[in-house]
């Protein structure tokens, strides 16, 4: 994955997102499309401990730092 991100306070905006588009089985390709669409819709984020939550008006994605 690649792209740009702009952060201002708790606001976040991803743009010019892309991927290598390596061919995978269709269910995996569909999952990748949904993930990229969710990032493009992101509006705000919070960080609590080791957890980053990226939110849009209709959903949230949670990322936890690997140890």
Coordinates of C-alpha atoms in Angstrom, one line a residue:
X1 CA 0.0 0.0 0.0
X2 CA 1.1 3.6 -0.6
X3 CA -0.5 7.1 -0.4
X4 CA -0.5 10.3 1.5
X5 CA -1.9 11.2 4.9
X6 CA -2.7 14.6 6.4
X7 CA -3.2 14.9 10.1
X8 CA -4.5 18.0 11.9
X9 CA -5.3 17.5 15.6
X10 CA -7.6 14.5 15.6
X11 CA -8.6 14.8 12.0
X12 CA -7.0 12.5 9.4
X13 CA -7.3 12.3 5.6
X14 CA -5.8 9.7 3.3
X15 CA -5.4 10.5 -0.4
X16 CA -3.7 9.1 -3.5
X17 CA -4.0 5.6 -2.1
X18 CA -2.9 2.7 -4.1
X19 CA -1.5 -0.8 -4.0
X20 CA 0.5 -3.1 -6.2
X21 CA -2.7 -4.8 -7.3
X22 CA -1.1 -8.2 -7.3
X23 CA -3.7 -10.8 -8.4
X24 CA -5.3 -12.7 -5.5
X25 CA -8.4 -14.8 -5.2
X26 CA -11.5 -12.5 -5.6
X27 CA -12.5 -12.6 -1.9
X28 CA -9.1 -11.2 -0.9
X29 CA -9.3 -8.6 -3.7
X30 CA -12.7 -7.5 -2.4
X31 CA -11.3 -7.3 1.1
X32 CA -8.5 -5.1 -0.1
X33 CA -11.0 -2.8 -1.9
X34 CA -13.1 -2.4 1.3
X35 CA -10.0 -1.6 3.3
X36 CA -8.8 1.1 0.9
X37 CA -12.3 2.6 0.7
X38 CA -12.5 2.7 4.5
X39 CA -9.2 4.5 4.7
X40 CA -10.3 7.0 2.0
X41 CA -13.5 7.7 4.1
X42 CA -11.5 8.2 7.3
X43 CA -12.2 11.5 9.2
X44 CA -10.7 11.2 12.6
X45 CA -8.4 9.1 14.8
X46 CA -7.6 8.4 18.4
X47 CA -4.7 6.7 20.1
X48 CA -5.1 5.0 23.4
X49 CA -2.1 3.1 24.6
X50 CA -1.1 0.7 21.9
X51 CA -4.3 1.1 19.9
X52 CA -5.0 3.4 16.9
X53 CA -8.6 3.8 16.0
X54 CA -9.4 5.3 12.6
X55 CA -13.0 6.4 12.2
X56 CA -15.4 7.6 9.5
X57 CA -19.1 8.5 9.8
X58 CA -20.1 4.9 9.4
X59 CA -17.3 2.7 10.7
X60 CA -14.1 2.3 12.7
X61 CA -10.9 0.4 12.2
X62 CA -8.8 -0.6 15.1
X63 CA -5.0 -1.3 14.9
X64 CA -3.0 -2.7 17.8
X65 CA 0.7 -2.4 18.0
X66 CA 2.4 -5.8 17.7
X67 CA 4.8 -6.8 20.4

